[in-house]
Coordinates of C-alpha atoms in Angstrom, one line a residue:
M129 CA 27.3 -25.4 6.3
P130 CA 24.4 -22.5 7.3
A131 CA 21.4 -24.4 4.9
W132 CA 21.5 -27.9 3.7
V133 CA 18.7 -30.3 1.3
L134 CA 17.0 -33.3 3.1
D135 CA 16.0 -36.0 0.8
D136 CA 13.8 -38.1 3.1
P137 CA 11.3 -36.7 3.3
L138 CA 12.5 -34.0 0.7
A139 CA 12.9 -30.4 3.2
V140 CA 15.4 -27.8 3.6
T141 CA 17.0 -27.1 7.0
F142 CA 18.6 -23.7 8.2
R143 CA 20.9 -22.5 10.6
L144 CA 21.0 -18.8 10.6
P145 CA 22.7 -16.2 12.8
R146 CA 20.4 -15.5 16.0
D147 CA 17.8 -17.8 14.8
E148 CA 17.0 -21.2 16.1
P149 CA 17.4 -24.0 13.3
L150 CA 14.5 -23.9 11.2
T151 CA 13.4 -27.1 8.8
M152 CA 10.9 -26.7 6.0
G153 CA 9.3 -29.7 4.1
L154 CA 8.8 -29.8 0.3
D155 CA 7.7 -33.5 0.6
D156 CA 4.2 -32.7 -0.5
L157 CA 4.6 -30.8 -3.5
P158 CA 3.2 -32.3 -6.9
N159 CA 6.8 -32.2 -8.8
P160 CA 9.9 -33.5 -6.7
A161 CA 12.1 -32.8 -9.3
L162 CA 11.6 -29.1 -9.8
A163 CA 11.4 -29.0 -5.9
R164 CA 14.4 -30.7 -5.1
D165 CA 16.2 -28.1 -7.6
L166 CA 14.9 -25.2 -6.3
A167 CA 16.0 -26.4 -2.7
V168 CA 19.3 -26.8 -3.9
G169 CA 19.0 -23.1 -5.2
V170 CA 17.7 -21.8 -1.9
T171 CA 20.1 -23.4 0.4
R172 CA 23.0 -21.6 -1.8
L173 CA 21.4 -18.4 -1.1
A174 CA 22.0 -18.8 2.6
H175 CA 24.0 -16.4 5.0
P176 CA 27.2 -15.9 4.4
H177 CA 26.7 -16.6 0.6
G178 CA 23.4 -15.0 0.1
P179 CA 20.9 -12.7 1.3
I180 CA 19.1 -15.2 3.7
A181 CA 20.2 -14.2 6.9
R182 CA 16.8 -14.8 8.9
A183 CA 14.2 -17.1 9.4
G184 CA 11.6 -14.8 8.0
T185 CA 13.8 -14.2 5.0
A186 CA 14.1 -18.1 4.5
T187 CA 10.4 -18.6 5.1
Q188 CA 9.6 -16.2 2.2
Y189 CA 12.3 -18.0 -0.3
V190 CA 10.8 -21.5 0.5
R191 CA 7.2 -20.2 0.2
T192 CA 8.2 -18.8 -3.6
A193 CA 9.5 -21.9 -4.8
R194 CA 6.5 -23.9 -3.2
R195 CA 4.2 -21.4 -5.2
M196 CA 6.2 -21.8 -8.3
V197 CA 6.2 -25.6 -8.1
R198 CA 2.5 -25.9 -7.7
E199 CA 1.6 -23.2 -10.8
L200 CA 4.2 -24.5 -13.0
H201 CA 2.5 -28.3 -12.3
A202 CA -1.0 -26.8 -13.1
E203 CA 0.1 -25.9 -16.1
G204 CA 1.5 -29.1 -17.2
F205 CA 5.1 -28.8 -16.3
I206 CA 6.5 -32.0 -14.7
G207 CA 10.1 -31.9 -15.5
G208 CA 13.2 -30.4 -13.4
A209 CA 15.3 -27.4 -13.8
A210 CA 16.9 -29.0 -16.5
Q211 CA 13.7 -29.3 -18.7
L212 CA 12.6 -25.4 -17.9
R213 CA 12.1 -23.7 -21.3
R214 CA 12.5 -19.8 -21.9
T215 CA 9.0 -19.8 -23.0
V216 CA 7.9 -21.5 -19.5
L217 CA 9.8 -18.7 -17.5
V218 CA 8.9 -16.0 -19.5
A219 CA 5.2 -16.3 -19.3
Y220 CA 5.4 -17.4 -15.5
W221 CA 7.6 -14.4 -14.7
L222 CA 5.3 -11.8 -16.7
R223 CA 2.4 -12.9 -14.9
G224 CA 3.7 -12.7 -11.6
H225 CA 4.9 -9.9 -9.4
Y226 CA 8.1 -8.6 -8.9
G227 CA 9.4 -10.7 -5.7
V228 CA 8.4 -13.6 -7.4
E229 CA 10.5 -13.2 -10.3
H230 CA 13.2 -11.8 -8.0
R231 CA 13.7 -14.7 -5.5
T232 CA 13.1 -17.5 -8.0
R233 CA 15.7 -15.7 -10.5
R234 CA 18.1 -15.9 -7.6
M235 CA 17.3 -19.7 -6.9
L236 CA 18.0 -20.7 -10.7
R237 CA 21.3 -18.7 -10.8
A238 CA 22.2 -20.2 -7.4
L239 CA 21.7 -23.8 -8.8
E240 CA 23.3 -23.0 -12.0
E241 CA 26.4 -21.8 -10.0
A242 CA 26.3 -25.3 -7.8
A243 CA 25.8 -27.6 -11.0
P244 CA 24.9 -26.0 -14.3
V245 CA 21.8 -27.9 -15.3
L246 CA 19.8 -25.1 -17.4
P247 CA 19.7 -25.2 -21.1
P248 CA 22.0 -22.5 -22.7
E249 CA 18.6 -20.2 -23.7
T250 CA 17.3 -20.6 -20.3
R251 CA 20.3 -19.8 -18.9
D252 CA 20.8 -16.7 -20.7
L253 CA 17.4 -15.7 -19.8
V254 CA 18.0 -16.5 -16.1
L255 CA 21.4 -14.2 -15.9
G256 CA 19.8 -11.5 -17.8
R257 CA 17.9 -8.4 -16.5
N258 CA 14.3 -8.6 -14.7
F259 CA 11.2 -8.1 -16.4
K260 CA 9.5 -6.4 -13.5
K261 CA 10.8 -3.5 -11.5
P262 CA 10.7 -3.4 -7.6
P263 CA 7.5 -1.5 -6.2
P264 CA 8.9 2.4 -5.2
N265 CA 10.1 2.5 -1.8
T266 CA 9.2 5.8 0.0
P267 CA 10.7 6.6 3.2
L268 CA 8.6 6.4 6.4
P269 CA 8.1 10.0 7.8
P270 CA 8.8 10.6 11.3
Y271 CA 5.9 10.7 13.9
T272 CA 4.5 14.3 14.6
P273 CA 5.3 15.5 18.0
G274 CA 1.8 14.8 19.6
E275 CA 1.9 11.2 18.1
W276 CA 5.4 10.5 19.5
S277 CA 4.7 12.3 22.9
R278 CA 1.3 9.7 23.3
L279 CA 3.2 6.7 22.2
L280 CA 6.4 7.2 24.7
D281 CA 3.9 8.8 27.6
T282 CA 1.7 5.4 27.2
C283 CA 5.0 3.2 27.2
R284 CA 6.3 5.1 30.3
V285 CA 3.1 4.7 32.3
L286 CA 2.9 1.5 31.4
I287 CA 6.4 0.3 32.6
R288 CA 6.2 2.7 35.8
Q289 CA 3.1 1.1 36.8
S290 CA 4.2 -2.7 35.8
W291 CA 7.6 -2.0 38.0
R292 CA 6.0 -0.4 40.9
A293 CA 3.9 -3.5 41.4
H294 CA 6.5 -5.6 40.9
Q295 CA 8.4 -3.7 43.7
R296 CA 5.5 -3.9 46.0
I297 CA 5.0 -7.5 45.5
V298 CA 8.3 -9.2 45.6
P299 CA 8.8 -8.3 49.3
I300 CA 5.3 -9.8 50.0
A301 CA 6.0 -13.0 48.3
E302 CA 9.1 -13.3 50.9
A303 CA 6.6 -12.9 53.8
G304 CA 4.1 -15.5 52.0
A305 CA 3.3 -19.5 52.6
D306 CA 2.1 -22.3 50.6
P307 CA -1.6 -21.4 49.8
A308 CA -2.3 -25.2 50.1
V309 CA -1.3 -25.1 54.1
A310 CA -1.6 -21.6 55.1
G311 CA -4.7 -20.2 52.8
W312 CA -5.7 -18.0 50.1
S313 CA -4.3 -14.8 50.3
E314 CA -2.1 -12.1 48.4
P315 CA 1.3 -13.0 50.1
N316 CA 0.7 -16.8 49.8
I317 CA -0.5 -16.3 45.9
A318 CA 2.8 -14.4 45.6
W319 CA 4.9 -17.1 47.3
L320 CA 3.6 -20.1 45.3
L321 CA 3.8 -17.9 42.0
R322 CA 7.3 -17.1 42.9
R323 CA 8.3 -20.8 43.1
W324 CA 6.5 -22.2 40.5
G325 CA 6.6 -19.3 37.6
P326 CA 3.8 -17.9 35.8
V327 CA 1.3 -20.6 36.0
G328 CA -2.2 -20.7 35.6
R329 CA -5.1 -21.5 37.2
P330 CA -5.2 -25.5 36.2
A331 CA -2.0 -25.9 37.9
V332 CA -3.1 -24.1 41.1
A333 CA -6.5 -25.6 41.6
E334 CA -4.7 -29.1 41.2
H335 CA -2.0 -27.9 44.0
L336 CA -4.8 -26.8 46.1
G337 CA -7.1 -29.7 45.5
T338 CA -9.9 -27.6 44.2
T339 CA -11.7 -26.7 41.0
I340 CA -10.7 -23.8 38.7
R341 CA -13.9 -22.1 39.1
R342 CA -13.3 -22.2 42.6
I343 CA -10.0 -20.1 42.0
S344 CA -11.7 -18.3 39.7
I345 CA -14.1 -17.0 42.3
L346 CA -11.4 -16.2 44.9
G347 CA -10.0 -14.0 42.4
G348 CA -6.2 -12.6 42.6
L349 CA -4.2 -15.2 40.9
P350 CA -3.8 -13.0 37.5
E351 CA -3.2 -9.6 39.3
V352 CA -0.1 -11.0 41.2
R353 CA 1.0 -13.1 38.1
D354 CA 1.3 -9.7 36.3
A355 CA 2.9 -8.0 39.3
L356 CA 5.6 -10.7 39.5
F357 CA 6.4 -11.4 36.0
P358 CA 6.3 -8.8 33.2
A359 CA 3.3 -9.6 30.6
M360 CA 3.4 -9.2 26.6
D361 CA 1.7 -5.8 27.0
V362 CA 4.8 -4.7 29.5
V363 CA 7.4 -6.2 27.3
I364 CA 6.4 -4.4 24.1
A365 CA 6.4 -1.0 26.0
Y366 CA 10.2 -1.4 27.4
R367 CA 11.0 -2.8 23.2
L368 CA 9.4 0.5 22.0
L369 CA 11.0 2.7 24.7
L370 CA 14.5 1.2 24.1
G371 CA 13.7 1.5 20.1
A372 CA 12.8 5.0 20.8
Y373 CA 16.1 6.0 23.2
T374 CA 18.6 4.3 21.0
G375 CA 17.5 4.2 17.4
I376 CA 18.5 0.7 16.5
V377 CA 17.0 -1.3 13.9
P378 CA 14.1 -3.3 14.7
D379 CA 15.6 -6.8 13.8
G380 CA 18.8 -5.9 15.8
L381 CA 16.4 -5.0 19.2
D382 CA 14.2 -8.1 18.4
G383 CA 17.2 -10.5 18.2
L384 CA 19.0 -9.5 21.5
D385 CA 20.6 -12.1 23.9
L386 CA 22.0 -11.4 27.4
G387 CA 25.6 -11.9 25.8
D388 CA 25.0 -9.1 23.8
I389 CA 25.1 -6.7 27.1
D390 CA 28.9 -5.4 27.6
W391 CA 29.1 -3.7 31.1
A392 CA 31.5 -0.8 30.9
G393 CA 31.3 0.5 34.6
D394 CA 28.2 1.1 36.4
D395 CA 26.5 3.5 34.1
T396 CA 27.8 2.7 30.7
V397 CA 26.7 -0.1 28.7
L398 CA 27.8 -1.3 25.1
L399 CA 25.2 -2.7 22.9
S400 CA 25.9 -5.3 20.2
Y401 CA 23.1 -6.1 17.7
L402 CA 22.8 -7.7 14.3
K403 CA 22.0 -5.2 11.5
G404 CA 20.7 -7.4 8.4
R405 CA 21.9 -5.0 5.5
T406 CA 25.5 -4.6 7.2
G407 CA 26.4 -7.3 9.8
D408 CA 27.3 -6.5 13.4
E409 CA 26.9 -3.2 14.9
S410 CA 27.1 -1.9 18.1
L411 CA 26.3 1.1 20.4
T412 CA 26.9 2.9 23.5
L413 CA 23.9 3.6 25.3
S414 CA 22.8 6.9 26.5
P415 CA 22.0 7.3 30.4
R416 CA 18.3 6.7 30.0
A417 CA 18.6 4.1 27.6
S418 CA 21.3 2.6 30.1
R419 CA 18.9 3.0 33.1
L420 CA 15.8 1.5 31.1
L421 CA 18.1 -1.3 30.2
R422 CA 19.0 -2.0 33.6
Q423 CA 15.4 -1.8 34.9
W424 CA 14.2 -4.4 32.5
L425 CA 16.9 -6.8 33.6
R426 CA 15.8 -6.5 36.9
H427 CA 12.3 -6.3 36.1
S428 CA 12.5 -9.8 34.2
E429 CA 14.9 -11.6 36.6
L430 CA 12.3 -13.7 38.4
L431 CA 10.7 -14.5 35.2
R432 CA 14.2 -15.6 33.6
G433 CA 14.8 -18.3 36.6
H434 CA 11.8 -20.1 35.5
A435 CA 12.5 -19.8 31.5
A436 CA 13.0 -22.8 29.7
P437 CA 17.1 -23.2 29.1
E438 CA 17.1 -22.5 25.6
V439 CA 15.3 -19.2 25.9
R440 CA 17.0 -18.4 29.1
D441 CA 19.6 -16.2 27.7
R442 CA 17.0 -14.4 25.0
F443 CA 16.9 -10.7 26.0
W444 CA 13.2 -10.3 25.7
L445 CA 11.1 -12.8 27.5
A446 CA 7.0 -12.5 28.5
A447 CA 5.0 -14.3 31.0
T448 CA 3.0 -16.9 29.5
Y449 CA 0.2 -19.2 31.7
Q450 CA 2.5 -22.0 31.7
R451 CA 5.5 -23.1 33.7
T452 CA 8.2 -21.6 31.1
A453 CA 8.5 -18.1 29.7
A454 CA 8.3 -17.9 26.0
P455 CA 10.3 -15.5 23.9
P456 CA 7.8 -13.0 22.2
G457 CA 7.9 -11.9 18.6
F458 CA 7.0 -8.3 17.9
S459 CA 4.5 -8.8 15.1
D460 CA 2.9 -6.0 13.7
C461 CA -0.9 -7.9 14.5
M462 CA 0.7 -7.8 18.1
L463 CA 1.7 -4.1 17.9
R464 CA -1.7 -3.3 16.3
K465 CA -3.6 -5.1 19.3
W466 CA -1.2 -3.1 21.7
I467 CA -2.3 0.4 20.3
A468 CA -5.8 -0.8 20.1
H469 CA -5.9 -1.9 24.0
H470 CA -4.4 1.3 25.1
E471 CA -6.0 3.5 22.8
V472 CA -2.9 5.4 21.5
R473 CA -4.5 7.8 18.9
G474 CA -3.0 9.5 16.0
D475 CA -3.5 13.4 15.2
D476 CA -6.5 12.4 13.0
G477 CA -8.0 10.6 16.0
E478 CA -7.7 7.1 14.6
P479 CA -5.5 4.1 15.9
L480 CA -2.1 5.0 15.4
T481 CA -0.5 3.1 13.1
L482 CA 2.6 1.5 14.6
H483 CA 5.8 0.7 12.7
K484 CA 9.1 -0.1 14.2
H485 CA 11.2 1.3 11.6
R486 CA 9.0 4.4 11.9
V487 CA 10.2 4.5 15.5
R488 CA 13.8 4.5 14.3
T489 CA 12.8 7.1 11.6
T490 CA 11.4 9.5 14.5
Y491 CA 14.3 8.7 16.8
H492 CA 16.9 10.3 14.3
A493 CA 14.5 13.2 13.1
E494 CA 14.5 14.0 17.2
R495 CA 18.2 13.8 17.1
A496 CA 18.6 16.0 13.9
T497 CA 16.3 18.6 16.0
Q498 CA 18.9 18.7 19.0
G499 CA 21.7 19.9 17.5
W500 CA 23.1 16.4 16.3
S501 CA 25.0 16.5 12.9
G502 CA 23.9 13.5 11.7
H503 CA 24.3 13.1 7.8
A504 CA 20.8 11.5 7.1
T505 CA 18.8 14.4 6.5
I506 CA 16.3 12.5 4.2
D507 CA 16.3 9.0 5.2
P508 CA 18.0 7.8 8.2
N509 CA 18.4 4.1 7.0
H510 CA 20.3 5.3 4.1
S511 CA 24.4 5.8 4.4
A512 CA 25.7 9.2 3.6
Q513 CA 27.0 7.3 0.1
A514 CA 23.4 6.5 -0.6
E515 CA 22.2 9.6 0.0
G516 CA 24.6 11.4 -2.2
D517 CA 24.0 8.9 -5.0
R518 CA 20.4 9.1 -4.7
Y519 CA 19.2 12.5 -4.1
L520 CA 22.2 14.8 -5.1
A521 CA 21.9 13.8 -8.8
V522 CA 20.0 16.9 -9.4
A523 CA 17.7 16.8 -12.6
T524 CA 16.4 20.6 -12.6
P525 CA 17.6 23.9 -12.8
A526 CA 15.7 24.7 -9.5
Q527 CA 17.4 21.6 -8.1
Q528 CA 20.7 22.7 -8.8
A529 CA 20.2 26.2 -7.1
A530 CA 18.7 24.5 -4.0
V531 CA 22.2 22.3 -4.0
N532 CA 24.5 25.1 -4.9
A533 CA 22.5 27.3 -1.7
I534 CA 23.2 24.5 0.6
I535 CA 27.1 24.4 -0.6
T536 CA 27.4 28.0 0.0
D537 CA 25.9 28.1 3.4
A538 CA 28.2 25.2 4.3
Q539 CA 31.3 27.1 2.9
A540 CA 30.3 30.1 4.7
D541 CA 30.2 28.1 8.2
L542 CA 33.4 26.6 7.5
L543 CA 34.8 30.4 7.2
R544 CA 33.3 31.5 9.9
R545 CA 34.5 28.6 12.3
A546 CA 38.1 29.4 11.2
E547 CA 37.8 33.0 12.2
R548 CA 39.4 34.2 15.6
P549 CA 37.1 35.1 18.6
T550 CA 36.7 38.2 19.9
V551 CA 37.8 38.4 23.6
L552 CA 38.1 41.4 25.5
T553 CA 40.5 41.1 28.6
D554 CA 39.0 44.6 30.1
D555 CA 35.9 46.4 29.4
D556 CA 37.1 49.0 27.1
T557 CA 35.5 50.3 23.9
V558 CA 38.7 51.0 22.0
E559 CA 39.7 47.6 22.7
L560 CA 36.4 46.5 21.2
V561 CA 36.6 48.6 18.2
A562 CA 40.2 47.1 17.7
Q563 CA 39.6 43.7 18.1
F564 CA 36.1 43.2 16.4
P565 CA 36.2 40.8 13.4
E566 CA 35.9 41.6 9.8
Q567 CA 32.9 39.6 9.2
A568 CA 30.7 42.3 11.2
A569 CA 32.3 45.3 9.5
G570 CA 29.0 45.3 7.2
L571 CA 26.5 45.7 10.3
V572 CA 25.7 49.2 11.4
L573 CA 27.8 49.5 14.9
D574 CA 27.3 53.4 15.8
E575 CA 28.6 54.1 19.2
T576 CA 25.4 53.4 21.0
V577 CA 25.8 49.6 19.7
L578 CA 29.6 49.5 20.9
R579 CA 28.7 50.8 24.4
E580 CA 26.0 48.3 24.8
L581 CA 28.4 45.7 24.1
V582 CA 30.9 46.7 26.3
G583 CA 28.1 47.2 29.3
G584 CA 26.3 44.3 29.3
Q585 CA 23.0 45.5 27.5
R586 CA 23.7 43.0 25.1
D587 CA 24.7 39.8 27.1
V588 CA 23.5 36.5 26.2
F589 CA 24.8 33.4 28.3
T590 CA 28.5 32.8 27.3
A591 CA 28.9 36.2 25.3
A592 CA 27.7 39.9 24.2
C593 CA 26.2 39.5 20.9
A594 CA 26.6 42.4 18.3
D595 CA 23.2 41.4 16.7
Q596 CA 20.7 38.7 17.6
L597 CA 18.2 39.4 14.8
V598 CA 20.8 39.1 11.7
G599 CA 20.0 35.4 11.6
L600 CA 23.2 33.6 11.3
H601 CA 21.7 30.6 13.2
G602 CA 17.9 31.2 12.2
P603 CA 15.4 33.2 10.6
K604 CA 16.3 36.8 9.8
G605 CA 14.5 39.3 12.1
K606 CA 13.8 37.0 14.5
P607 CA 16.1 36.3 17.9
C608 CA 18.6 33.7 17.6
P609 CA 17.6 30.3 18.4
A610 CA 21.1 29.2 18.8
R611 CA 22.2 26.8 21.9
P612 CA 24.9 28.4 24.3
W613 CA 27.7 26.8 23.2
V614 CA 26.8 27.9 19.6
C615 CA 28.1 31.5 20.5
L616 CA 31.8 30.0 20.9
L617 CA 31.9 29.7 17.0
C618 CA 29.8 32.9 16.2
P619 CA 31.7 36.0 14.6
L620 CA 28.7 38.1 16.4
A621 CA 29.8 37.1 19.7
V622 CA 32.3 39.3 22.2
F623 CA 33.8 37.7 25.2
A624 CA 34.4 39.6 28.4
P625 CA 36.0 39.0 31.8
R626 CA 32.4 39.1 33.0
H627 CA 31.3 36.0 30.9
L628 CA 34.2 33.9 32.4
P629 CA 31.6 32.0 35.2
N630 CA 29.3 31.2 32.6
L631 CA 32.3 30.1 29.9
L632 CA 33.5 27.9 33.0
R633 CA 30.1 26.5 33.4
L634 CA 30.1 25.7 30.1
K635 CA 33.6 23.9 30.0
A636 CA 32.1 21.8 32.9
F637 CA 29.2 20.6 31.0
F638 CA 31.3 19.6 28.1
A639 CA 33.4 17.5 30.4
R640 CA 30.4 15.7 31.8
Q641 CA 29.1 15.1 27.9
F642 CA 32.7 13.9 27.2
R643 CA 32.3 11.4 30.6
Q644 CA 28.7 9.8 29.3
M645 CA 29.0 9.9 25.1
P646 CA 31.1 8.0 22.8
R647 CA 34.5 9.7 22.0
E648 CA 33.3 9.9 18.1
Q649 CA 29.9 11.4 18.9
F650 CA 31.0 14.1 21.4
A651 CA 33.6 14.7 19.0
A652 CA 31.0 15.5 16.2
V653 CA 28.7 17.1 18.6
F654 CA 30.4 19.3 20.8
G655 CA 34.1 19.0 19.5
P656 CA 34.8 22.4 17.8
Y657 CA 33.0 24.2 20.2
A658 CA 35.1 22.6 23.3
H659 CA 38.2 23.1 21.4
R660 CA 37.4 26.7 20.9
L661 CA 36.6 27.4 24.4
S662 CA 39.6 25.8 25.7
A663 CA 42.3 26.6 23.0
E664 CA 41.2 29.8 22.1
V665 CA 39.0 31.8 24.4
L666 CA 39.9 31.0 28.2
P667 CA 43.5 31.2 27.4
R668 CA 43.3 34.8 26.7
F669 CA 41.9 35.5 30.1
A670 CA 44.5 36.1 32.9
P671 CA 45.1 32.7 35.3
A672 CA 43.8 34.8 38.2
A673 CA 40.7 35.7 36.4
I674 CA 39.7 32.7 35.6
E675 CA 40.3 30.8 39.3
Q676 CA 38.3 33.6 40.9
A677 CA 35.5 32.7 38.4
G678 CA 35.9 29.1 38.7
Q679 CA 34.9 29.6 42.7
Q680 CA 31.4 30.3 41.1
V681 CA 31.0 27.2 39.4
A682 CA 29.0 24.3 40.9
D683 CA 29.1 21.5 38.1
V684 CA 25.7 20.9 37.8
D685 CA 23.2 21.3 35.0
A686 CA 21.0 23.9 36.8
E687 CA 23.6 26.5 36.2
L688 CA 23.1 26.4 32.3
P689 CA 19.7 26.8 30.5
L690 CA 19.8 23.5 29.1
R691 CA 16.7 21.7 27.9
P692 CA 15.5 18.1 29.4
E693 CA 17.2 16.1 26.7
E694 CA 20.6 17.5 27.1
A695 CA 20.9 16.8 30.8
T696 CA 23.7 15.3 32.0
E697 CA 23.2 14.4 35.6
E698 CA 21.1 11.1 37.0
A699 CA 17.4 11.7 36.5
A700 CA 14.5 9.7 36.2
W701 CA 13.9 8.6 32.3

């Protein structure tokens, strides 16, 4: 069972997924009868039967039960759930906030399912609707580009400095000796700590037969310890940066174990995690997230060897001033101290308000601006179904017009993608006029424009563009901002033999992306473009021309105008 009641003394014990066993006492409450009834209701709400899947949620429910027992006892109620009257519950719920009513209703409903004890009128009340409404929950906005850049730069600098210090000190520790015999020096301190773990001054002073004050005067112990073993500041930086690189829910990242890592080759990592609202999920990490994860495992390897057996397999470990390493909890208070210590500022000049869910929101917002066809356009924490139910139920004519405009644009985009590409097997103006698609018939294409299309004056990277200012992929009157592969589906693009080298470079880029991305993600991001290139554009050219153009392709990212986040080659994260 995931939870049960202990009677002597009265307590509730939970065994929840990915959490240590948790026992909370109820024997100090003034009304043992009601306390036990509520305890039974709480245990019936434990995962997988109810919403209590984490230790924090269990603590919240038990605290609410304790509060109810104390407050009702203060008003003179001394019976159990069987003596609860409708008037008592109505008065209690009306003066409390939504959370108290919501949780106590659930406890009493679960108790009634386990053993019907409530009076009929009280049962009807408990099974009815809440009096209070939940407080409005507005989605967290993503961080601004400036705030996001400052936060990630702080994490990268802190990790880089700590990792370099770790790489420097480990070989030095191998060359050291016991400081009790060879004297006090950096190599000897490192030698001792590598064998003893992240111990503090008292243990070292006792080993050397001296005083703690003497160790403080000699100095060097904290610096060597922080270099050998990642301190909490460094662990937080790794945690935030991994969240910024993956977008995994905070509770999923915080609860990781080593067993959640599945190595699918040297560079590909499948990370499994628990999402509280949906259950077990997994994600194939990007190259930079995989490199960061691999570096963290190497960085924490020495520390893990000194950790207690019960925490050794935890993914996140931080050095303490003891002989063991304890897994940190990334609380809001701890994150606020980290922000203040490293002076990370918001755009208003004040200390940045750091929220782990907001990191995930910013990750999805960043991907939405990089050509990722994600569905979460309003709140990335919602599913497509939730967004459709919540946001597409229009109430005003203006909202209806906006939704219709979105649908019209989407349908027009589908029609444009269905058109055959214009491919010239020979640079000939007559052929261009014969093959140009009907979608461009409304444009003013005089003889000068046709000559420029054929002659190369209107070339972009992969094609010649009939009009970069028409606004198919950006604001009208402004140069087209589309990425190079978008031209493959654009009705204004004209492909000629002179474009073959760049088309083949784009094909090689797709192949590199396919090797490093999950198949479903590649199909969503690059699939339509890769199919158009391989099935409809390149087959129109002669094999000899393709072979000759292929000799100019080096299959490297430098051949394409890519942004840093679009790189496919190994690079420092």
